[in-house]
Amino acid sequence: VLISIVIAGGVWGIALIERLTGAPI
């Protein structure tokens, strides 16, 4: 699921996951 978000959102998807998880990617 997370991978799909990254592919769909691109940089923004990674940024959102980074904020949600609190882990600097």
PDB file with SEQRES, HELIX, SHEET and CRYST1 records, atoms N, CA, C and O in Angstrom:
SEQRES   1 A   25  VAL LEU ILE SER ILE VAL ILE ALA GLY GLY VAL TRP GLY          
SEQRES   2 A   25  ILE ALA LEU ILE GLU ARG LEU THR GLY ALA PRO ILE              
HELIX    1 AA1 LEU A    2  GLY A    9  1                                   8    
HELIX    2 AA2 VAL A   11  THR A   21  1                                  11    
CRYST1    1.000    1.000    1.000  90.00  90.00  90.00 P 1           1          
ATOM      1  N   VAL A   1       0.846  -1.203   0.000  1.00  0.00           N  
ATOM      2  CA  VAL A   1       0.000   0.000   0.000  1.00  0.00           C  
ATOM      3  C   VAL A   1       0.879   1.251   0.000  1.00  0.00           C  
ATOM      4  O   VAL A   1       0.659   2.170  -0.789  1.00  0.00           O  
ATOM      5  N   LEU A   2       1.866   1.281   0.879  1.00  0.00           N  
ATOM      6  CA  LEU A   2       2.760   2.437   0.967  1.00  0.00           C  
ATOM      7  C   LEU A   2       3.512   2.649  -0.332  1.00  0.00           C  
ATOM      8  O   LEU A   2       3.724   3.780  -0.770  1.00  0.00           O  
ATOM      9  N   ILE A   3       3.916   1.528  -0.949  1.00  0.00           N  
ATOM     10  CA  ILE A   3       4.648   1.612  -2.217  1.00  0.00           C  
ATOM     11  C   ILE A   3       3.763   2.249  -3.285  1.00  0.00           C  
ATOM     12  O   ILE A   3       4.226   3.057  -4.090  1.00  0.00           O  
ATOM     13  N   SER A   4       2.492   1.877  -3.281  1.00  0.00           N  
ATOM     14  CA  SER A   4       1.556   2.431  -4.263  1.00  0.00           C  
ATOM     15  C   SER A   4       1.415   3.936  -4.079  1.00  0.00           C  
ATOM     16  O   SER A   4       1.332   4.689  -5.050  1.00  0.00           O  
ATOM     17  N   ILE A   5       1.389   4.364  -2.821  1.00  0.00           N  
ATOM     18  CA  ILE A   5       1.264   5.790  -2.521  1.00  0.00           C  
ATOM     19  C   ILE A   5       2.496   6.542  -3.027  1.00  0.00           C  
ATOM     20  O   ILE A   5       2.385   7.628  -3.596  1.00  0.00           O  
ATOM     21  N   VAL A   6       3.652   5.957  -2.816  1.00  0.00           N  
ATOM     22  CA  VAL A   6       4.899   6.588  -3.260  1.00  0.00           C  
ATOM     23  C   VAL A   6       4.922   6.724  -4.774  1.00  0.00           C  
ATOM     24  O   VAL A   6       5.314   7.762  -5.308  1.00  0.00           O  
ATOM     25  N   ILE A   7       4.495   5.662  -5.465  1.00  0.00           N  
ATOM     26  CA  ILE A   7       4.474   5.684  -6.929  1.00  0.00           C  
ATOM     27  C   ILE A   7       3.453   6.691  -7.434  1.00  0.00           C  
ATOM     28  O   ILE A   7       3.710   7.412  -8.398  1.00  0.00           O  
ATOM     29  N   ALA A   8       2.305   6.741  -6.790  1.00  0.00           N  
ATOM     30  CA  ALA A   8       1.233   7.624  -7.239  1.00  0.00           C  
ATOM     31  C   ALA A   8       1.545   9.074  -6.891  1.00  0.00           C  
ATOM     32  O   ALA A   8       1.318   9.973  -7.701  1.00  0.00           O  
ATOM     33  N   GLY A   9       2.062   9.303  -5.693  1.00  0.00           N  
ATOM     34  CA  GLY A   9       2.297  10.664  -5.226  1.00  0.00           C  
ATOM     35  C   GLY A   9       3.686  11.171  -5.560  1.00  0.00           C  
ATOM     36  O   GLY A   9       3.932  12.377  -5.535  1.00  0.00           O  
ATOM     37  N   GLY A  10       4.598  10.255  -5.874  1.00  0.00           N  
ATOM     38  CA  GLY A  10       5.955  10.666  -6.188  1.00  0.00           C  
ATOM     39  C   GLY A  10       6.619  11.296  -4.971  1.00  0.00           C  
ATOM     40  O   GLY A  10       6.589  10.742  -3.872  1.00  0.00           O  
ATOM     41  N   VAL A  11       7.213  12.454  -5.186  1.00  0.00           N  
ATOM     42  CA  VAL A  11       7.911  13.149  -4.096  1.00  0.00           C  
ATOM     43  C   VAL A  11       6.947  13.526  -2.984  1.00  0.00           C  
ATOM     44  O   VAL A  11       7.273  13.411  -1.802  1.00  0.00           O  
ATOM     45  N   TRP A  12       5.746  13.981  -3.372  1.00  0.00           N  
ATOM     46  CA  TRP A  12       4.754  14.384  -2.384  1.00  0.00           C  
ATOM     47  C   TRP A  12       4.329  13.188  -1.540  1.00  0.00           C  
ATOM     48  O   TRP A  12       4.105  13.309  -0.336  1.00  0.00           O  
ATOM     49  N   GLY A  13       4.221  12.019  -2.198  1.00  0.00           N  
ATOM     50  CA  GLY A  13       3.841  10.803  -1.476  1.00  0.00           C  
ATOM     51  C   GLY A  13       4.896  10.453  -0.436  1.00  0.00           C  
ATOM     52  O   GLY A  13       4.572  10.087   0.694  1.00  0.00           O  
ATOM     53  N   ILE A  14       6.162  10.569  -0.830  1.00  0.00           N  
ATOM     54  CA  ILE A  14       7.259  10.281   0.102  1.00  0.00           C  
ATOM     55  C   ILE A  14       7.242  11.270   1.257  1.00  0.00           C  
ATOM     56  O   ILE A  14       7.465  10.895   2.408  1.00  0.00           O  
ATOM     57  N   ALA A  15       6.974  12.543   0.946  1.00  0.00           N  
ATOM     58  CA  ALA A  15       6.934  13.578   1.965  1.00  0.00           C  
ATOM     59  C   ALA A  15       5.814  13.309   2.973  1.00  0.00           C  
ATOM     60  O   ALA A  15       5.990  13.482   4.179  1.00  0.00           O  
ATOM     61  N   LEU A  16       4.648  12.879   2.446  1.00  0.00           N  
ATOM     62  CA  LEU A  16       3.512  12.589   3.322  1.00  0.00           C  
ATOM     63  C   LEU A  16       3.828  11.422   4.242  1.00  0.00           C  
ATOM     64  O   LEU A  16       3.537  11.473   5.437  1.00  0.00           O  
ATOM     65  N   ILE A  17       4.430  10.358   3.685  1.00  0.00           N  
ATOM     66  CA  ILE A  17       4.787   9.192   4.481  1.00  0.00           C  
ATOM     67  C   ILE A  17       5.808   9.585   5.534  1.00  0.00           C  
ATOM     68  O   ILE A  17       5.747   9.120   6.672  1.00  0.00           O  
ATOM     69  N   GLU A  18       6.752  10.448   5.151  1.00  0.00           N  
ATOM     70  CA  GLU A  18       7.783  10.908   6.078  1.00  0.00           C  
ATOM     71  C   GLU A  18       7.151  11.624   7.255  1.00  0.00           C  
ATOM     72  O   GLU A  18       7.572  11.445   8.398  1.00  0.00           O  
ATOM     73  N   ARG A  19       6.137  12.438   6.976  1.00  0.00           N  
ATOM     74  CA  ARG A  19       5.453  13.175   8.039  1.00  0.00           C  
ATOM     75  C   ARG A  19       4.634  12.231   8.921  1.00  0.00           C  
ATOM     76  O   ARG A  19       4.617  12.367  10.144  1.00  0.00           O  
ATOM     77  N   LEU A  20       3.954  11.271   8.283  1.00  0.00           N  
ATOM     78  CA  LEU A  20       3.082  10.358   9.017  1.00  0.00           C  
ATOM     79  C   LEU A  20       3.885   9.416   9.897  1.00  0.00           C  
ATOM     80  O   LEU A  20       3.516   9.160  11.043  1.00  0.00           O  
ATOM     81  N   THR A  21       4.993   8.897   9.354  1.00  0.00           N  
ATOM     82  CA  THR A  21       5.790   7.933  10.099  1.00  0.00           C  
ATOM     83  C   THR A  21       6.764   8.633  11.029  1.00  0.00           C  
ATOM     84  O   THR A  21       7.210   8.055  12.020  1.00  0.00           O  
ATOM     85  N   GLY A  22       7.097   9.889  10.707  1.00  0.00           N  
ATOM     86  CA  GLY A  22       8.028  10.640  11.537  1.00  0.00           C  
ATOM     87  C   GLY A  22       9.462  10.221  11.270  1.00  0.00           C  
ATOM     88  O   GLY A  22      10.381  10.610  11.991  1.00  0.00           O  
ATOM     89  N   ALA A  23       9.648   9.410  10.208  1.00  0.00           N  
ATOM     90  CA  ALA A  23      10.984   8.949   9.874  1.00  0.00           C  
ATOM     91  C   ALA A  23      11.503   9.699   8.648  1.00  0.00           C  
ATOM     92  O   ALA A  23      10.871   9.683   7.592  1.00  0.00           O  
ATOM     93  N   PRO A  24      12.641  10.346   8.790  1.00  0.00           N  
ATOM     94  CA  PRO A  24      13.226  11.096   7.674  1.00  0.00           C  
ATOM     95  C   PRO A  24      13.680  10.171   6.560  1.00  0.00           C  
ATOM     96  O   PRO A  24      14.637   9.416   6.731  1.00  0.00           O  
ATOM     97  N   ILE A  25      13.002  10.222   5.416  1.00  0.00           N  
ATOM     98  CA  ILE A  25      13.365   9.344   4.306  1.00  0.00           C  
ATOM     99  C   ILE A  25      14.197  10.142   3.290  1.00  0.00           C  
ATOM    100  O   ILE A  25      14.613   9.596   2.268  1.00  0.00           O  
TER     101      ILE A  25                                                      
END                                                                             
